[in-house]
mmCIF file of C-alpha atoms and ligand atoms in Angstrom:
data_model
loop_
_atom_site.group_PDB
_atom_site.id
_atom_site.type_symbol
_atom_site.label_atom_id
_atom_site.label_comp_id
_atom_site.label_asym_id
_atom_site.label_seq_id
_atom_site.Cartn_x
_atom_site.Cartn_y
_atom_site.Cartn_z
ATOM 1 C CA MET A 154 -160.882 -194.082 -249.332
ATOM 2 C CA SER A 155 -164.296 -192.757 -248.367
ATOM 3 C CA ARG A 156 -165.951 -190.173 -250.573
ATOM 4 C CA GLY A 157 -165.482 -186.545 -249.493
ATOM 5 C CA LYS A 158 -168.361 -184.296 -248.463
ATOM 6 C CA PHE A 159 -169.844 -181.732 -250.811
ATOM 7 C CA ILE A 160 -170.993 -178.497 -249.154
ATOM 8 C CA THR A 161 -172.481 -175.524 -250.983
ATOM 9 C CA LEU A 162 -173.190 -171.985 -249.808
ATOM 10 C CA GLU A 163 -176.168 -170.200 -251.292
ATOM 11 C CA GLY A 164 -178.013 -166.932 -250.921
ATOM 12 C CA GLY A 165 -178.686 -163.621 -252.612
ATOM 13 C CA GLU A 166 -176.240 -160.800 -253.255
ATOM 14 C CA GLY A 167 -174.325 -159.351 -250.303
ATOM 15 C CA VAL A 168 -175.148 -162.065 -247.771
ATOM 16 C CA GLY A 169 -171.475 -162.831 -247.047
ATOM 17 C CA LYS A 170 -171.272 -166.261 -248.704
ATOM 18 C CA SER A 171 -167.753 -165.851 -250.002
ATOM 19 C CA THR A 172 -166.396 -164.834 -246.597
ATOM 20 C CA GLN A 173 -168.174 -167.787 -244.968
ATOM 21 C CA ALA A 174 -166.869 -170.182 -247.639
ATOM 22 C CA ARG A 175 -163.314 -169.048 -246.916
ATOM 23 C CA LEU A 176 -163.699 -169.288 -243.116
ATOM 24 C CA LEU A 177 -165.271 -172.745 -243.444
ATOM 25 C CA ALA A 178 -162.492 -174.030 -245.721
ATOM 26 C CA ASP A 179 -159.839 -172.715 -243.291
ATOM 27 C CA ALA A 180 -161.575 -174.305 -240.284
ATOM 28 C CA LEU A 181 -161.853 -177.699 -241.981
ATOM 29 C CA ARG A 182 -158.214 -177.588 -243.086
ATOM 30 C CA ALA A 183 -157.231 -176.806 -239.494
ATOM 31 C CA ARG A 184 -158.972 -180.083 -238.562
ATOM 32 C CA GLY A 185 -156.788 -181.965 -241.056
ATOM 33 C CA ILE A 186 -159.445 -182.311 -243.766
ATOM 34 C CA GLU A 187 -158.295 -181.861 -247.363
ATOM 35 C CA VAL A 188 -160.480 -179.142 -248.839
ATOM 36 C CA VAL A 189 -161.076 -177.922 -252.375
ATOM 37 C CA ALA A 190 -162.623 -174.442 -252.274
ATOM 38 C CA THR A 191 -164.321 -173.384 -255.476
ATOM 39 C CA ARG A 192 -167.132 -171.214 -256.852
ATOM 40 C CA GLU A 193 -169.753 -170.912 -259.550
ATOM 41 C CA PRO A 194 -170.007 -169.875 -262.239
ATOM 42 C CA GLY A 195 -166.385 -170.924 -262.719
ATOM 43 C CA GLY A 196 -163.960 -173.203 -260.928
ATOM 44 C CA THR A 197 -162.306 -174.681 -264.044
ATOM 45 C CA PRO A 198 -160.656 -172.840 -266.955
ATOM 46 C CA GLY A 199 -163.580 -173.611 -269.292
ATOM 47 C CA ALA A 200 -166.223 -172.620 -266.747
ATOM 48 C CA GLU A 201 -164.337 -169.392 -265.941
ATOM 49 C CA ARG A 202 -164.546 -168.505 -269.659
ATOM 50 C CA ILE A 203 -168.309 -169.039 -269.538
ATOM 51 C CA ARG A 204 -168.431 -166.907 -266.363
ATOM 52 C CA THR A 205 -167.035 -163.976 -268.350
ATOM 53 C CA LEU A 206 -169.705 -164.489 -271.031
ATOM 54 C CA LEU A 207 -172.427 -164.517 -268.382
ATOM 55 C CA LEU A 208 -171.407 -161.714 -266.063
ATOM 56 C CA SER A 209 -169.610 -159.091 -268.149
ATOM 57 C CA ASN A 210 -171.680 -156.037 -268.942
ATOM 58 C CA GLU A 211 -170.551 -156.065 -272.582
ATOM 59 C CA GLY A 212 -172.979 -156.786 -275.417
ATOM 60 C CA GLU A 213 -176.730 -157.248 -275.161
ATOM 61 C CA GLY A 214 -176.780 -160.131 -272.675
ATOM 62 C CA TRP A 215 -178.764 -163.360 -272.773
ATOM 63 C CA ASN A 216 -182.383 -164.387 -272.667
ATOM 64 C CA PRO A 217 -183.311 -166.465 -269.564
ATOM 65 C CA GLY A 218 -183.091 -169.772 -271.458
ATOM 66 C CA ALA A 219 -179.656 -169.029 -272.920
ATOM 67 C CA GLU A 220 -178.513 -167.878 -269.486
ATOM 68 C CA ALA A 221 -179.682 -171.147 -267.878
ATOM 69 C CA LEU A 222 -177.944 -173.208 -270.580
ATOM 70 C CA LEU A 223 -174.672 -171.345 -270.084
ATOM 71 C CA PHE A 224 -174.797 -171.820 -266.293
ATOM 72 C CA ALA A 225 -175.569 -175.527 -266.818
ATOM 73 C CA ALA A 226 -172.681 -175.865 -269.299
ATOM 74 C CA ALA A 227 -170.248 -174.196 -266.909
ATOM 75 C CA ARG A 228 -171.481 -176.451 -264.090
ATOM 76 C CA SER A 229 -171.094 -179.569 -266.215
ATOM 77 C CA ASP A 230 -167.416 -178.840 -266.839
ATOM 78 C CA HIS A 231 -166.882 -177.921 -263.182
ATOM 79 C CA VAL A 232 -168.510 -181.139 -261.909
ATOM 80 C CA GLU A 233 -166.716 -183.411 -264.351
ATOM 81 C CA ARG A 234 -163.252 -181.906 -264.110
ATOM 82 C CA LEU A 235 -163.029 -180.700 -260.504
ATOM 83 C CA ILE A 236 -165.903 -181.489 -258.122
ATOM 84 C CA GLU A 237 -166.491 -185.186 -258.805
ATOM 85 C CA PRO A 238 -162.798 -186.199 -259.015
ATOM 86 C CA SER A 239 -162.073 -184.338 -255.759
ATOM 87 C CA LEU A 240 -164.945 -186.084 -253.942
ATOM 88 C CA VAL A 241 -163.814 -189.451 -255.269
ATOM 89 C CA ALA A 242 -160.303 -188.696 -253.976
ATOM 90 C CA GLY A 243 -161.786 -188.172 -250.483
ATOM 91 C CA GLN A 244 -161.473 -184.390 -250.468
ATOM 92 C CA TRP A 245 -164.230 -182.125 -249.194
ATOM 93 C CA VAL A 246 -165.521 -179.638 -251.745
ATOM 94 C CA ILE A 247 -166.792 -176.249 -250.560
ATOM 95 C CA CYS A 248 -168.567 -174.471 -253.392
ATOM 96 C CA ASP A 249 -169.766 -170.849 -253.398
ATOM 97 C CA ARG A 250 -173.107 -171.271 -255.296
ATOM 98 C CA PHE A 251 -174.308 -174.351 -257.237
ATOM 99 C CA ILE A 252 -177.554 -175.676 -258.814
ATOM 100 C CA ASP A 253 -179.780 -173.897 -256.267
ATOM 101 C CA SER A 254 -178.554 -170.551 -257.632
ATOM 102 C CA SER A 255 -179.848 -171.538 -261.086
ATOM 103 C CA ARG A 256 -183.197 -172.545 -259.571
ATOM 104 C CA ALA A 257 -183.442 -169.285 -257.589
ATOM 105 C CA TYR A 258 -182.087 -166.803 -260.183
ATOM 106 C CA GLN A 259 -183.056 -168.288 -263.575
ATOM 107 C CA GLY A 260 -186.157 -169.957 -262.090
ATOM 108 C CA GLY A 261 -187.431 -167.616 -259.365
ATOM 109 C CA GLY A 262 -186.026 -164.400 -260.843
ATOM 110 C CA GLY A 263 -186.071 -165.288 -264.560
ATOM 111 C CA GLY A 264 -189.357 -167.201 -264.611
ATOM 112 C CA LEU A 265 -188.032 -170.492 -266.023
ATOM 113 C CA ASP A 266 -189.754 -173.715 -265.065
ATOM 114 C CA ASP A 267 -188.064 -175.470 -262.130
ATOM 115 C CA THR A 268 -188.562 -178.958 -263.608
ATOM 116 C CA ASN A 269 -186.661 -177.898 -266.731
ATOM 117 C CA LEU A 270 -183.770 -176.537 -264.663
ATOM 118 C CA VAL A 271 -183.556 -179.771 -262.693
ATOM 119 C CA GLU A 272 -183.632 -181.691 -265.990
ATOM 120 C CA LEU A 273 -180.790 -179.569 -267.390
ATOM 121 C CA HIS A 274 -178.800 -180.382 -264.266
ATOM 122 C CA ALA A 275 -179.459 -184.093 -264.831
ATOM 123 C CA ILE A 276 -178.227 -183.807 -268.423
ATOM 124 C CA GLY A 277 -175.152 -181.711 -267.652
ATOM 125 C CA SER A 278 -174.056 -182.905 -264.233
ATOM 126 C CA GLY A 279 -175.736 -186.244 -263.572
ATOM 127 C CA GLY A 280 -178.037 -184.496 -261.081
ATOM 128 C CA LEU A 281 -175.233 -184.240 -258.503
ATOM 129 C CA LEU A 282 -176.521 -182.704 -255.260
ATOM 130 C CA PRO A 283 -174.573 -181.429 -252.247
ATOM 131 C CA ASP A 284 -174.533 -183.316 -248.933
ATOM 132 C CA LEU A 285 -175.267 -180.012 -247.217
ATOM 133 C CA THR A 286 -176.409 -176.626 -248.486
ATOM 134 C CA LEU A 287 -175.995 -173.606 -246.228
ATOM 135 C CA LEU A 288 -178.516 -170.924 -247.170
ATOM 136 C CA ILE A 289 -177.274 -167.636 -245.762
ATOM 137 C CA GLU A 290 -180.048 -165.108 -245.286
ATOM 138 C CA VAL A 291 -179.859 -161.434 -244.352
ATOM 139 C CA THR A 292 -182.430 -158.642 -244.226
ATOM 140 C CA PRO A 293 -182.805 -156.690 -247.496
ATOM 141 C CA GLU A 294 -181.400 -153.609 -245.669
ATOM 142 C CA ASN A 295 -178.207 -155.413 -244.627
ATOM 143 C CA ALA A 296 -177.776 -156.888 -248.115
ATOM 144 C CA ALA A 297 -178.147 -153.456 -249.754
ATOM 145 C CA GLN A 298 -175.605 -151.922 -247.373
ATOM 146 C CA ARG A 299 -173.025 -154.676 -247.956
ATOM 147 C CA ILE A 300 -173.487 -154.598 -251.727
ATOM 148 C CA SER A 301 -172.948 -150.853 -251.927
ATOM 149 C CA SER A 302 -169.786 -151.040 -249.804
ATOM 150 C CA ARG A 303 -168.506 -154.017 -251.870
ATOM 151 C CA ASP A 304 -169.472 -153.103 -255.442
ATOM 152 C CA GLY A 305 -170.075 -149.339 -255.460
ATOM 153 C CA ASP A 306 -171.687 -148.902 -258.862
ATOM 154 C CA THR A 307 -169.772 -151.763 -260.523
ATOM 155 C CA ALA A 308 -172.324 -154.574 -260.189
ATOM 156 C CA ASP A 309 -172.135 -157.424 -262.738
ATOM 157 C CA ARG A 310 -174.922 -158.125 -265.219
ATOM 158 C CA ILE A 311 -176.979 -160.289 -262.857
ATOM 159 C CA GLY A 312 -176.110 -158.661 -259.520
ATOM 160 C CA GLY A 313 -177.135 -155.302 -261.000
ATOM 161 C CA ARG A 314 -180.745 -156.350 -261.726
ATOM 162 C CA ASN A 315 -183.550 -154.517 -259.918
ATOM 163 C CA THR A 316 -184.750 -155.096 -256.356
ATOM 164 C CA GLY A 317 -187.910 -156.836 -257.630
ATOM 165 C CA TYR A 318 -185.768 -159.489 -259.314
ATOM 166 C CA HIS A 319 -183.666 -159.984 -256.168
ATOM 167 C CA ALA A 320 -186.773 -160.265 -253.979
ATOM 168 C CA LEU A 321 -188.014 -163.088 -256.224
ATOM 169 C CA VAL A 322 -184.594 -164.772 -255.935
ATOM 170 C CA ALA A 323 -184.665 -164.570 -252.115
ATOM 171 C CA SER A 324 -188.147 -166.016 -251.945
ATOM 172 C CA ALA A 325 -187.212 -168.855 -254.329
ATOM 173 C CA PHE A 326 -184.218 -169.740 -252.117
ATOM 174 C CA SER A 327 -186.505 -169.794 -249.110
ATOM 175 C CA SER A 328 -188.965 -172.162 -250.836
ATOM 176 C CA LEU A 329 -186.130 -174.460 -251.910
ATOM 177 C CA ALA A 330 -184.907 -174.679 -248.308
ATOM 178 C CA ASP A 331 -188.432 -175.513 -247.141
ATOM 179 C CA SER A 332 -188.832 -178.205 -249.786
ATOM 180 C CA GLU A 333 -185.566 -180.038 -248.935
ATOM 181 C CA PRO A 334 -185.105 -179.723 -245.174
ATOM 182 C CA ASN A 335 -182.674 -182.645 -245.035
ATOM 183 C CA ARG A 336 -180.170 -181.018 -247.377
ATOM 184 C CA PHE A 337 -180.617 -177.332 -246.519
ATOM 185 C CA VAL A 338 -179.910 -175.423 -243.355
ATOM 186 C CA ARG A 339 -180.724 -171.759 -242.994
ATOM 187 C CA ILE A 340 -178.052 -169.557 -241.498
ATOM 188 C CA ASP A 341 -178.876 -166.117 -240.110
ATOM 189 C CA GLY A 342 -176.198 -163.953 -241.751
ATOM 190 C CA ASN A 343 -177.151 -160.686 -240.047
ATOM 191 C CA HIS A 344 -174.405 -161.067 -237.425
ATOM 192 C CA ASP A 345 -170.745 -160.285 -237.935
ATOM 193 C CA ALA A 346 -168.652 -162.775 -239.908
ATOM 194 C CA ALA A 347 -167.169 -164.535 -236.846
ATOM 195 C CA GLN A 348 -170.574 -165.127 -235.246
ATOM 196 C CA THR A 349 -172.065 -166.382 -238.500
ATOM 197 C CA HIS A 350 -169.079 -168.714 -238.898
ATOM 198 C CA LYS A 351 -169.910 -170.293 -235.511
ATOM 199 C CA LEU A 352 -173.437 -171.023 -236.738
ATOM 200 C CA VAL A 353 -171.980 -172.556 -239.905
ATOM 201 C CA MET A 354 -169.594 -174.798 -237.942
ATOM 202 C CA THR A 355 -172.411 -176.074 -235.725
ATOM 203 C CA GLU A 356 -174.253 -177.266 -238.820
ATOM 204 C CA VAL A 357 -171.192 -178.659 -240.602
ATOM 205 C CA SER A 358 -170.198 -180.635 -237.509
ATOM 206 C CA ARG A 359 -173.435 -182.592 -237.882
ATOM 207 C CA LEU A 360 -172.263 -184.104 -241.174
ATOM 208 C CA ALA A 361 -171.389 -187.774 -240.925
ATOM 209 C CA GLY A 362 -167.764 -188.225 -240.031
ATOM 210 C CA GLY A 363 -167.870 -185.064 -237.893
ATOM 211 C CA ALA A 364 -165.909 -181.952 -238.680
ATOM 212 C CA GLY A 365 -165.617 -180.572 -235.231
HETATM 213 P P1 TYD B 458 -170.556 -163.534 -258.103
HETATM 214 O O1 TYD B 458 -169.633 -162.401 -258.396
HETATM 215 O O2 TYD B 458 -169.964 -164.841 -257.774
HETATM 216 O O3 TYD B 458 -171.639 -163.035 -257.073
HETATM 217 P P2 TYD B 458 -171.829 -163.319 -255.550
HETATM 218 O O4 TYD B 458 -170.636 -162.721 -254.864
HETATM 219 O O5 TYD B 458 -173.126 -162.644 -255.250
HETATM 220 O O6 TYD B 458 -171.918 -164.824 -255.418
HETATM 221 O O7 TYD B 458 -171.518 -163.650 -259.372
HETATM 222 C C1 TYD B 458 -172.353 -164.674 -259.553
HETATM 223 C C2 TYD B 458 -173.651 -164.120 -260.099
HETATM 224 O O8 TYD B 458 -174.251 -165.120 -260.924
HETATM 225 C C3 TYD B 458 -174.647 -163.803 -259.000
HETATM 226 O O9 TYD B 458 -175.381 -162.628 -259.355
HETATM 227 C C4 TYD B 458 -175.598 -164.988 -259.054
HETATM 228 C C5 TYD B 458 -175.557 -165.413 -260.482
HETATM 229 N N1 TYD B 458 -175.824 -166.854 -260.711
HETATM 230 C C6 TYD B 458 -176.981 -167.229 -261.380
HETATM 231 O O10 TYD B 458 -177.787 -166.367 -261.777
HETATM 232 N N2 TYD B 458 -177.213 -168.560 -261.621
HETATM 233 C C7 TYD B 458 -176.335 -169.529 -261.229
HETATM 234 O O11 TYD B 458 -176.577 -170.746 -261.467
HETATM 235 C C8 TYD B 458 -175.134 -169.129 -260.537
HETATM 236 C C9 TYD B 458 -174.126 -170.148 -260.092
HETATM 237 C C10 TYD B 458 -174.918 -167.775 -260.297
#
């Protein structure tokens, strides 16, 4: 049994990642590939409990270090209990956000040192990296419009941070993509969902074993 492929979708708020993750999972299943579709923070019962701690607007919230540790703890459980066993079983794992979100949000937005975040990932998750990371990018205007039609005024604790924070996140994602061109591809998410999905499938089809 050959190991499955691990694909992550990344990007700021309102870029359409979740829609693209769903369309990608459906398209791969239609090609006979067994797919596990999951998300972060969350994906296992333990990690979903940590998700509530991280994103609910109750209480005073977390300092950037505590936030990074909680994301890393959730990821550790997710990798050990769901992602790694699925890959070993030959399934493809499509994950909405992964380690690059910690590097962009807690690092770029929160000011934590990138080397420390990578080290935390080594401790918690054996440094597991995706085979392919799709970075979906949209203009700030499109993101703002989609967020307001999706969330109204009910943003979670992190999504609701100011535009300065989100600009730092977007620029950190962009630098990550530049620094690892073999793992990342940039997807222009300014089109409608069906057109963006075509761009995604072109990139995914390049993965060894071919998906299309
Ligand atoms: P979610 O509702 O999944 O947002 P989205 O639809 O934008 O993906 O909430 C996840 C939030 O958590 C989002 O604001 C990004 C943030 N996040 C981090 O700050 N660090 C991380 O490592 C991860 C996985 C998510």
